[in-house]
Amino acid sequence: MKKRLLTEFGMGSSLRRQDYTQAACRAVKDALWHNSINLAELFGKEKEEMIITVEVGVQQPDQIDTAKVAEIFPYGQVTVTPVAGGLDVPRPVGNPTVIANVAISVALDLEVSS
């Protein structure tokens, strides 16, 4: 039985290039870099068994390179899903500033004892 054990949130931006992937990667790093997740070990599992789901909210979800975002994770079974969200903040000149929001969920397949 898959059981979600943790959810982390992050925010990232691309100030001038309107790079949705860069903003998404920065949001993932924002969520991860302040934590050390030891969930797998607590349940006697390997880190590779972690099921990691990443939802990325940006104004143009089709512009996200999901493989590049997934590469940030050193282990686990990672799924990246772009969704409509985030912000494109207009600037007087040039591309808008892109803000991405992420929600990262970590789950394990755990057996429930009767």
Tab-separated table of N, CA, C and O in Angstrom:
chain	number	residue	atom	x	y	z
A	1	MET	N	0.842	-1.179	0.000
A	1	MET	CA	0.000	0.000	0.000
A	1	MET	C	0.890	1.247	0.000
A	1	MET	O	1.726	1.408	0.868
A	2	LYS	N	0.704	2.089	-0.990
A	2	LYS	CA	1.461	3.340	-1.090
A	2	LYS	C	0.928	4.329	-0.066
A	2	LYS	O	-0.267	4.589	-0.006
A	3	LYS	N	1.851	4.865	0.775
A	3	LYS	CA	1.445	5.809	1.814
A	3	LYS	C	2.312	7.055	1.747
A	3	LYS	O	3.531	6.976	1.853
A	4	ARG	N	1.656	8.210	1.553
A	4	ARG	CA	2.387	9.477	1.524
A	4	ARG	C	2.821	9.812	2.945
A	4	ARG	O	2.033	9.812	3.875
A	5	LEU	N	4.120	10.128	3.082
A	5	LEU	CA	4.686	10.390	4.391
A	5	LEU	C	5.177	11.819	4.567
A	5	LEU	O	5.390	12.255	5.699
A	6	LEU	N	5.369	12.532	3.472
A	6	LEU	CA	5.971	13.854	3.565
A	6	LEU	C	5.550	14.695	2.374
A	6	LEU	O	5.457	14.183	1.256
A	7	THR	N	5.315	15.977	2.617
A	7	THR	CA	5.096	16.934	1.536
A	7	THR	C	5.926	18.174	1.836
A	7	THR	O	5.900	18.681	2.951
A	8	GLU	N	6.678	18.616	0.848
A	8	GLU	CA	7.495	19.825	0.961
A	8	GLU	C	7.064	20.804	-0.125
A	8	GLU	O	6.637	20.389	-1.203
A	9	PHE	N	7.244	22.102	0.136
A	9	PHE	CA	6.867	23.131	-0.816
A	9	PHE	C	8.054	24.022	-1.112
A	9	PHE	O	8.909	24.240	-0.255
A	10	GLY	N	8.111	24.547	-2.336
A	10	GLY	CA	9.194	25.442	-2.699
A	10	GLY	C	8.765	26.450	-3.746
A	10	GLY	O	7.737	26.283	-4.410
A	11	MET	N	9.576	27.508	-3.874
A	11	MET	CA	9.324	28.557	-4.849
A	11	MET	C	10.640	28.903	-5.520
A	11	MET	O	11.677	28.947	-4.866
A	12	GLY	N	10.595	29.107	-6.838
A	12	GLY	CA	11.782	29.497	-7.581
A	12	GLY	C	11.411	30.468	-8.687
A	12	GLY	O	10.243	30.573	-9.068
A	13	SER	N	12.412	31.165	-9.199
A	13	SER	CA	12.123	32.154	-10.233
A	13	SER	C	13.177	32.161	-11.330
A	13	SER	O	14.291	31.680	-11.144
A	14	SER	N	12.771	32.695	-12.458
A	14	SER	CA	13.668	33.041	-13.560
A	14	SER	C	13.428	34.525	-13.789
A	14	SER	O	12.359	34.927	-14.258
A	15	LEU	N	14.408	35.325	-13.420
A	15	LEU	CA	14.195	36.775	-13.377
A	15	LEU	C	14.047	37.427	-14.739
A	15	LEU	O	13.207	38.299	-14.925
A	16	ARG	N	14.878	37.030	-15.708
A	16	ARG	CA	14.895	37.749	-16.990
A	16	ARG	C	14.698	36.879	-18.230
A	16	ARG	O	14.314	37.382	-19.266
A	17	ARG	N	15.002	35.601	-18.134
A	17	ARG	CA	15.016	34.760	-19.337
A	17	ARG	C	13.686	34.086	-19.650
A	17	ARG	O	13.564	33.414	-20.657
A	18	GLN	N	12.716	34.198	-18.783
A	18	GLN	CA	11.428	33.520	-18.944
A	18	GLN	C	11.650	32.012	-19.144
A	18	GLN	O	11.047	31.382	-19.995
A	19	ASP	N	12.512	31.446	-18.289
A	19	ASP	CA	12.878	30.031	-18.367
A	19	ASP	C	12.090	29.256	-17.311
A	19	ASP	O	12.435	29.256	-16.131
A	20	TYR	N	11.030	28.615	-17.748
A	20	TYR	CA	10.137	27.905	-16.834
A	20	TYR	C	10.828	26.706	-16.184
A	20	TYR	O	10.578	26.407	-15.020
A	21	THR	N	11.698	26.032	-16.915
A	21	THR	CA	12.430	24.899	-16.343
A	21	THR	C	13.386	25.369	-15.257
A	21	THR	O	13.472	24.756	-14.194
A	22	GLN	N	14.097	26.456	-15.508
A	22	GLN	CA	15.020	26.990	-14.504
A	22	GLN	C	14.258	27.382	-13.234
A	22	GLN	O	14.699	27.080	-12.119
A	23	ALA	N	13.133	28.037	-13.389
A	23	ALA	CA	12.328	28.422	-12.234
A	23	ALA	C	11.855	27.185	-11.472
A	23	ALA	O	11.889	27.152	-10.239
A	24	ALA	N	11.447	26.148	-12.204
A	24	ALA	CA	10.998	24.903	-11.569
A	24	ALA	C	12.142	24.230	-10.813
A	24	ALA	O	11.960	23.757	-9.688
A	25	CYS	N	13.322	24.178	-11.425
A	25	CYS	CA	14.486	23.568	-10.762
A	25	CYS	C	14.846	24.324	-9.489
A	25	CYS	O	15.157	23.722	-8.459
A	26	ARG	N	14.793	25.633	-9.539
A	26	ARG	CA	15.089	26.437	-8.355
A	26	ARG	C	14.044	26.207	-7.261
A	26	ARG	O	14.368	26.185	-6.070
A	27	ALA	N	12.793	26.021	-7.643
A	27	ALA	CA	11.737	25.751	-6.668
A	27	ALA	C	11.951	24.392	-5.996
A	27	ALA	O	11.772	24.252	-4.785
A	28	VAL	N	12.344	23.385	-6.774
A	28	VAL	CA	12.628	22.060	-6.207
A	28	VAL	C	13.794	22.159	-5.229
A	28	VAL	O	13.738	21.637	-4.114
A	29	LYS	N	14.850	22.837	-5.623
A	29	LYS	CA	16.012	22.987	-4.736
A	29	LYS	C	15.635	23.754	-3.465
A	29	LYS	O	16.096	23.418	-2.377
A	30	ASP	N	14.780	24.752	-3.603
A	30	ASP	CA	14.307	25.489	-2.433
A	30	ASP	C	13.620	24.551	-1.446
A	30	ASP	O	13.820	24.644	-0.244
A	31	ALA	N	12.818	23.640	-1.958
A	31	ALA	CA	12.102	22.700	-1.096
A	31	ALA	C	13.035	21.665	-0.474
A	31	ALA	O	12.844	21.264	0.676
A	32	LEU	N	14.053	21.245	-1.205
A	32	LEU	CA	14.904	20.140	-0.753
A	32	LEU	C	16.127	20.552	0.057
A	32	LEU	O	16.527	19.838	0.964
A	33	TRP	N	16.741	21.644	-0.282
A	33	TRP	CA	18.061	21.960	0.256
A	33	TRP	C	18.069	22.286	1.740
A	33	TRP	O	19.122	22.375	2.339
A	34	HIS	N	16.913	22.470	2.347
A	34	HIS	CA	16.847	22.763	3.778
A	34	HIS	C	16.483	21.528	4.594
A	34	HIS	O	16.264	21.634	5.790
A	35	ASN	N	16.435	20.376	3.958
A	35	ASN	CA	15.971	19.160	4.632
A	35	ASN	C	16.901	17.996	4.353
A	35	ASN	O	17.562	17.938	3.332
A	36	SER	N	16.900	17.070	5.284
A	36	SER	CA	17.546	15.781	5.079
A	36	SER	C	16.464	14.740	5.329
A	36	SER	O	16.014	14.563	6.468
A	37	ILE	N	16.017	14.111	4.268
A	37	ILE	CA	14.882	13.196	4.376
A	37	ILE	C	15.402	11.775	4.605
A	37	ILE	O	16.044	11.195	3.748
A	38	ASN	N	15.116	11.241	5.775
A	38	ASN	CA	15.565	9.901	6.140
A	38	ASN	C	14.394	8.929	6.267
A	38	ASN	O	14.477	7.955	7.005
A	39	LEU	N	13.325	9.186	5.557
A	39	LEU	CA	12.126	8.359	5.689
A	39	LEU	C	12.349	6.900	5.331
A	39	LEU	O	11.863	6.017	6.017
A	40	ALA	N	13.071	6.654	4.263
A	40	ALA	CA	13.259	5.271	3.821
A	40	ALA	C	13.900	4.442	4.923
A	40	ALA	O	13.427	3.344	5.249
A	41	GLU	N	14.961	4.972	5.511
A	41	GLU	CA	15.668	4.244	6.563
A	41	GLU	C	14.781	3.997	7.782
A	41	GLU	O	14.863	2.948	8.419
A	42	LEU	N	13.924	4.952	8.115
A	42	LEU	CA	13.035	4.794	9.270
A	42	LEU	C	12.091	3.606	9.114
A	42	LEU	O	11.669	3.011	10.093
A	43	PHE	N	11.763	3.287	7.865
A	43	PHE	CA	10.838	2.189	7.598
A	43	PHE	C	11.542	0.943	7.067
A	43	PHE	O	10.903	0.031	6.561
A	44	GLY	N	12.882	0.915	7.162
A	44	GLY	CA	13.636	-0.248	6.710
A	44	GLY	C	13.641	-0.425	5.203
A	44	GLY	O	13.774	-1.537	4.702
A	45	LYS	N	13.508	0.657	4.469
A	45	LYS	CA	13.481	0.615	3.004
A	45	LYS	C	14.739	1.253	2.444
A	45	LYS	O	15.468	1.960	3.138
A	46	GLU	N	14.988	1.034	1.169
A	46	GLU	CA	16.087	1.681	0.458
A	46	GLU	C	15.605	3.020	-0.086
A	46	GLU	O	14.431	3.180	-0.417
A	47	LYS	N	16.511	3.988	-0.200
A	47	LYS	CA	16.146	5.305	-0.716
A	47	LYS	C	15.572	5.216	-2.127
A	47	LYS	O	14.723	6.015	-2.506
A	48	GLU	N	16.039	4.248	-2.901
A	48	GLU	CA	15.546	4.075	-4.272
A	48	GLU	C	14.066	3.687	-4.308
A	48	GLU	O	13.414	3.810	-5.335
A	49	GLU	N	13.540	3.202	-3.180
A	49	GLU	CA	12.138	2.797	-3.115
A	49	GLU	C	11.191	3.972	-2.875
A	49	GLU	O	9.969	3.809	-2.967
A	50	MET	N	11.737	5.141	-2.583
A	50	MET	CA	10.879	6.303	-2.348
A	50	MET	C	10.145	6.675	-3.635
A	50	MET	O	10.745	6.728	-4.707
A	51	ILE	N	8.863	6.926	-3.504
A	51	ILE	CA	8.028	7.347	-4.625
A	51	ILE	C	7.870	8.860	-4.482
A	51	ILE	O	7.229	9.339	-3.543
A	52	ILE	N	8.479	9.599	-5.403
A	52	ILE	CA	8.525	11.059	-5.307
A	52	ILE	C	7.670	11.657	-6.414
A	52	ILE	O	7.891	11.402	-7.592
A	53	THR	N	6.693	12.442	-5.996
A	53	THR	CA	5.801	13.105	-6.936
A	53	THR	C	6.029	14.607	-6.830
A	53	THR	O	5.959	15.166	-5.733
A	54	VAL	N	6.317	15.233	-7.969
A	54	VAL	CA	6.589	16.669	-8.007
A	54	VAL	C	5.535	17.339	-8.883
A	54	VAL	O	5.419	17.027	-10.059
A	55	GLU	N	4.770	18.243	-8.294
A	55	GLU	CA	3.844	19.064	-9.066
A	55	GLU	C	4.462	20.446	-9.190
A	55	GLU	O	4.863	21.042	-8.187
A	56	VAL	N	4.559	20.940	-10.427
A	56	VAL	CA	5.169	22.238	-10.693
A	56	VAL	C	4.106	23.158	-11.285
A	56	VAL	O	3.560	22.866	-12.347
A	57	GLY	N	3.851	24.260	-10.602
A	57	GLY	CA	2.881	25.233	-11.085
A	57	GLY	C	3.574	26.415	-11.743
A	57	GLY	O	4.353	27.113	-11.089
A	58	VAL	N	3.329	26.603	-13.033
A	58	VAL	CA	3.829	27.757	-13.790
A	58	VAL	C	2.741	28.184	-14.782
A	58	VAL	O	1.829	27.419	-15.074
A	59	GLN	N	2.880	29.377	-15.313
A	59	GLN	CA	1.894	29.897	-16.254
A	59	GLN	C	1.895	29.151	-17.590
A	59	GLN	O	0.870	29.095	-18.254
A	60	GLN	N	3.040	28.593	-17.981
A	60	GLN	CA	3.115	27.843	-19.236
A	60	GLN	C	3.679	26.450	-18.958
A	60	GLN	O	4.860	26.176	-19.198
A	61	PRO	N	2.848	25.539	-18.433
A	61	PRO	CA	3.316	24.213	-18.038
A	61	PRO	C	3.979	23.420	-19.163
A	61	PRO	O	4.881	22.610	-18.913
A	62	ASP	N	3.572	23.659	-20.410
A	62	ASP	CA	4.157	22.923	-21.534
A	62	ASP	C	5.609	23.322	-21.798
A	62	ASP	O	6.310	22.650	-22.569
A	63	GLN	N	6.100	24.364	-21.147
A	63	GLN	CA	7.477	24.813	-21.326
A	63	GLN	C	8.455	24.165	-20.337
A	63	GLN	O	9.641	24.459	-20.364
A	64	ILE	N	7.955	23.279	-19.477
A	64	ILE	CA	8.804	22.622	-18.470
A	64	ILE	C	9.453	21.383	-19.073
A	64	ILE	O	8.783	20.528	-19.652
A	65	ASP	N	10.771	21.263	-18.911
A	65	ASP	CA	11.514	20.055	-19.267
A	65	ASP	C	11.484	19.157	-18.030
A	65	ASP	O	12.296	19.312	-17.115
A	66	THR	N	10.525	18.235	-17.983
A	66	THR	CA	10.319	17.411	-16.792
A	66	THR	C	11.519	16.516	-16.484
A	66	THR	O	11.819	16.265	-15.319
A	67	ALA	N	12.211	16.062	-17.499
A	67	ALA	CA	13.392	15.213	-17.280
A	67	ALA	C	14.482	15.989	-16.545
A	67	ALA	O	15.142	15.457	-15.649
A	68	LYS	N	14.660	17.242	-16.904
A	68	LYS	CA	15.681	18.067	-16.252
A	68	LYS	C	15.327	18.301	-14.786
A	68	LYS	O	16.199	18.274	-13.915
A	69	VAL	N	14.058	18.519	-14.506
A	69	VAL	CA	13.626	18.701	-13.115
A	69	VAL	C	13.839	17.401	-12.332
A	69	VAL	O	14.348	17.414	-11.207
A	70	ALA	N	13.509	16.270	-12.927
A	70	ALA	CA	13.655	14.976	-12.250
A	70	ALA	C	15.122	14.652	-11.941
A	70	ALA	O	15.414	13.979	-10.948
A	71	GLU	N	16.046	15.143	-12.767
A	71	GLU	CA	17.475	14.869	-12.563
A	71	GLU	C	18.015	15.428	-11.254
A	71	GLU	O	19.059	14.988	-10.783
A	72	ILE	N	17.323	16.366	-10.660
A	72	ILE	CA	17.778	16.957	-9.401
A	72	ILE	C	17.795	15.918	-8.281
A	72	ILE	O	18.639	15.961	-7.399
A	73	PHE	N	16.892	14.966	-8.345
A	73	PHE	CA	16.758	13.977	-7.275
A	73	PHE	C	17.807	12.884	-7.438
A	73	PHE	O	17.873	12.239	-8.485
A	74	PRO	N	18.617	12.627	-6.397
A	74	PRO	CA	19.684	11.630	-6.509
A	74	PRO	C	19.184	10.189	-6.433
A	74	PRO	O	19.909	9.265	-6.785
A	75	TYR	N	17.967	9.982	-5.969
A	75	TYR	CA	17.403	8.634	-5.863
A	75	TYR	C	15.895	8.738	-5.784
A	75	TYR	O	15.328	9.827	-5.695
A	76	GLY	N	15.246	7.593	-5.845
A	76	GLY	CA	13.791	7.544	-5.785
A	76	GLY	C	13.187	7.404	-7.166
A	76	GLY	O	13.852	7.546	-8.188
A	77	GLN	N	11.905	7.088	-7.171
A	77	GLN	CA	11.125	6.960	-8.397
A	77	GLN	C	10.372	8.272	-8.576
A	77	GLN	O	9.386	8.526	-7.902
A	78	VAL	N	10.881	9.125	-9.470
A	78	VAL	CA	10.417	10.510	-9.574
A	78	VAL	C	9.447	10.692	-10.740
A	78	VAL	O	9.734	10.273	-11.859
A	79	THR	N	8.325	11.342	-10.453
A	79	THR	CA	7.367	11.752	-11.471
A	79	THR	C	7.171	13.261	-11.341
A	79	THR	O	6.877	13.754	-10.252
A	80	VAL	N	7.357	13.979	-12.453
A	80	VAL	CA	7.184	15.431	-12.464
A	80	VAL	C	5.961	15.758	-13.315
A	80	VAL	O	5.884	15.343	-14.473
A	81	THR	N	5.025	16.499	-12.726
A	81	THR	CA	3.800	16.868	-13.419
A	81	THR	C	3.654	18.385	-13.443
A	81	THR	O	3.435	19.005	-12.403
A	82	PRO	N	3.792	19.003	-14.619
A	82	PRO	CA	3.564	20.451	-14.728
A	82	PRO	C	2.064	20.750	-14.727
A	82	PRO	O	1.281	20.028	-15.342
A	83	VAL	N	1.690	21.793	-13.999
A	83	VAL	CA	0.291	22.219	-13.939
A	83	VAL	C	0.227	23.735	-14.075
A	83	VAL	O	1.224	24.432	-13.881
A	84	ALA	N	-0.945	24.241	-14.391
A	84	ALA	CA	-1.131	25.691	-14.477
A	84	ALA	C	-1.055	26.289	-13.085
A	84	ALA	O	-1.662	25.787	-12.146
A	85	GLY	N	-0.262	27.343	-12.947
A	85	GLY	CA	-0.102	27.997	-11.652
A	85	GLY	C	1.027	28.998	-11.727
A	85	GLY	O	1.381	29.477	-12.802
A	86	GLY	N	1.647	29.273	-10.590
A	86	GLY	CA	2.757	30.209	-10.559
A	86	GLY	C	2.341	31.596	-11.038
A	86	GLY	O	1.157	31.925	-11.092
A	87	LEU	N	3.328	32.400	-11.385
A	87	LEU	CA	3.070	33.758	-11.854
A	87	LEU	C	4.041	34.135	-12.958
A	87	LEU	O	5.195	33.715	-12.944
A	88	ASP	N	3.580	34.924	-13.891
A	88	ASP	CA	4.435	35.652	-14.826
A	88	ASP	C	4.270	37.119	-14.450
A	88	ASP	O	3.181	37.687	-14.618
A	89	VAL	N	5.320	37.707	-13.902
A	89	VAL	CA	5.252	39.089	-13.428
A	89	VAL	C	5.812	39.994	-14.521
A	89	VAL	O	7.001	39.909	-14.852
A	90	PRO	N	4.977	40.858	-15.098
A	90	PRO	CA	5.445	41.730	-16.185
A	90	PRO	C	6.553	42.670	-15.718
A	90	PRO	O	6.590	43.096	-14.563
A	91	ARG	N	7.458	42.954	-16.649
A	91	ARG	CA	8.521	43.925	-16.408
A	91	ARG	C	8.358	45.033	-17.437
A	91	ARG	O	7.821	44.804	-18.515
A	92	PRO	N	8.840	46.235	-17.141
A	92	PRO	CA	8.688	47.340	-18.090
A	92	PRO	C	9.328	47.043	-19.446
A	92	PRO	O	8.816	47.452	-20.485
A	93	VAL	N	10.459	46.338	-19.438
A	93	VAL	CA	11.171	45.999	-20.672
A	93	VAL	C	11.599	44.538	-20.583
A	93	VAL	O	12.069	44.082	-19.551
A	94	GLY	N	11.419	43.793	-21.658
A	94	GLY	CA	11.897	42.410	-21.698
A	94	GLY	C	10.864	41.399	-21.226
A	94	GLY	O	9.682	41.706	-21.059
A	95	ASN	N	11.349	40.189	-21.039
A	95	ASN	CA	10.491	39.075	-20.631
A	95	ASN	C	9.980	39.268	-19.207
A	95	ASN	O	10.633	39.913	-18.392
A	96	PRO	N	8.843	38.650	-18.901
A	96	PRO	CA	8.353	38.714	-17.524
A	96	PRO	C	9.223	37.851	-16.604
A	96	PRO	O	9.910	36.935	-17.057
A	97	THR	N	9.186	38.162	-15.329
A	97	THR	CA	9.804	37.296	-14.323
A	97	THR	C	8.864	36.124	-14.101
A	97	THR	O	7.662	36.308	-13.919
A	98	VAL	N	9.407	34.917	-14.152
A	98	VAL	CA	8.625	33.695	-13.976
A	98	VAL	C	8.793	33.198	-12.544
A	98	VAL	O	9.918	33.088	-12.050
A	99	ILE	N	7.681	32.901	-11.899
A	99	ILE	CA	7.708	32.313	-10.563
A	99	ILE	C	7.044	30.947	-10.639
A	99	ILE	O	5.924	30.808	-11.150
A	100	ALA	N	7.761	29.935	-10.169
A	100	ALA	CA	7.253	28.558	-10.135
A	100	ALA	C	7.042	28.142	-8.683
A	100	ALA	O	7.838	28.494	-7.808
A	101	ASN	N	5.982	27.398	-8.450
A	101	ASN	CA	5.722	26.791	-7.148
A	101	ASN	C	5.738	25.282	-7.312
A	101	ASN	O	5.259	24.768	-8.323
A	102	VAL	N	6.304	24.585	-6.327
A	102	VAL	CA	6.300	23.128	-6.372
A	102	VAL	C	5.760	22.545	-5.073
A	102	VAL	O	5.890	23.149	-4.009
A	103	ALA	N	5.154	21.394	-5.208
A	103	ALA	CA	4.768	20.555	-4.077
A	103	ALA	C	5.406	19.195	-4.332
A	103	ALA	O	5.165	18.579	-5.372
A	104	ILE	N	6.254	18.776	-3.411
A	104	ILE	CA	6.952	17.498	-3.532
A	104	ILE	C	6.397	16.560	-2.474
A	104	ILE	O	6.433	16.866	-1.281
A	105	SER	N	5.873	15.420	-2.916
A	105	SER	CA	5.358	14.413	-1.999
A	105	SER	C	6.245	13.184	-2.052
A	105	SER	O	6.661	12.764	-3.134
A	106	VAL	N	6.525	12.628	-0.885
A	106	VAL	CA	7.332	11.416	-0.787
A	106	VAL	C	6.478	10.331	-0.155
A	106	VAL	O	5.869	10.532	0.901
A	107	ALA	N	6.428	9.190	-0.824
A	107	ALA	CA	5.633	8.062	-0.346
A	107	ALA	C	6.485	6.798	-0.361
A	107	ALA	O	7.521	6.742	-1.035
A	108	LEU	N	6.049	5.815	0.386
A	108	LEU	CA	6.666	4.483	0.381
A	108	LEU	C	5.557	3.462	0.261
A	108	LEU	O	4.418	3.685	0.688
A	109	ASP	N	5.904	2.327	-0.300
A	109	ASP	CA	4.974	1.203	-0.341
A	109	ASP	C	5.121	0.471	0.983
A	109	ASP	O	6.129	-0.192	1.231
A	110	LEU	N	4.119	0.624	1.842
A	110	LEU	CA	4.166	0.030	3.187
A	110	LEU	C	3.040	-0.984	3.348
A	110	LEU	O	1.914	-0.733	2.940
A	111	GLU	N	3.377	-2.080	3.961
A	111	GLU	CA	2.353	-3.086	4.255
A	111	GLU	C	1.659	-2.692	5.547
A	111	GLU	O	2.299	-2.243	6.495
A	112	VAL	N	0.357	-2.847	5.557
A	112	VAL	CA	-0.413	-2.551	6.761
A	112	VAL	C	-0.611	-3.847	7.527
A	112	VAL	O	-1.087	-4.838	6.981
A	113	SER	N	-0.215	-3.845	8.814
A	113	SER	CA	-0.391	-5.062	9.618
A	113	SER	C	-1.817	-5.152	10.114
A	113	SER	O	-2.452	-4.151	10.446
A	114	SER	N	-2.352	-6.371	10.145
A	114	SER	CA	-3.746	-6.572	10.561
A	114	SER	C	-3.858	-6.682	12.054
A	114	SER	O	-3.083	-7.188	12.731
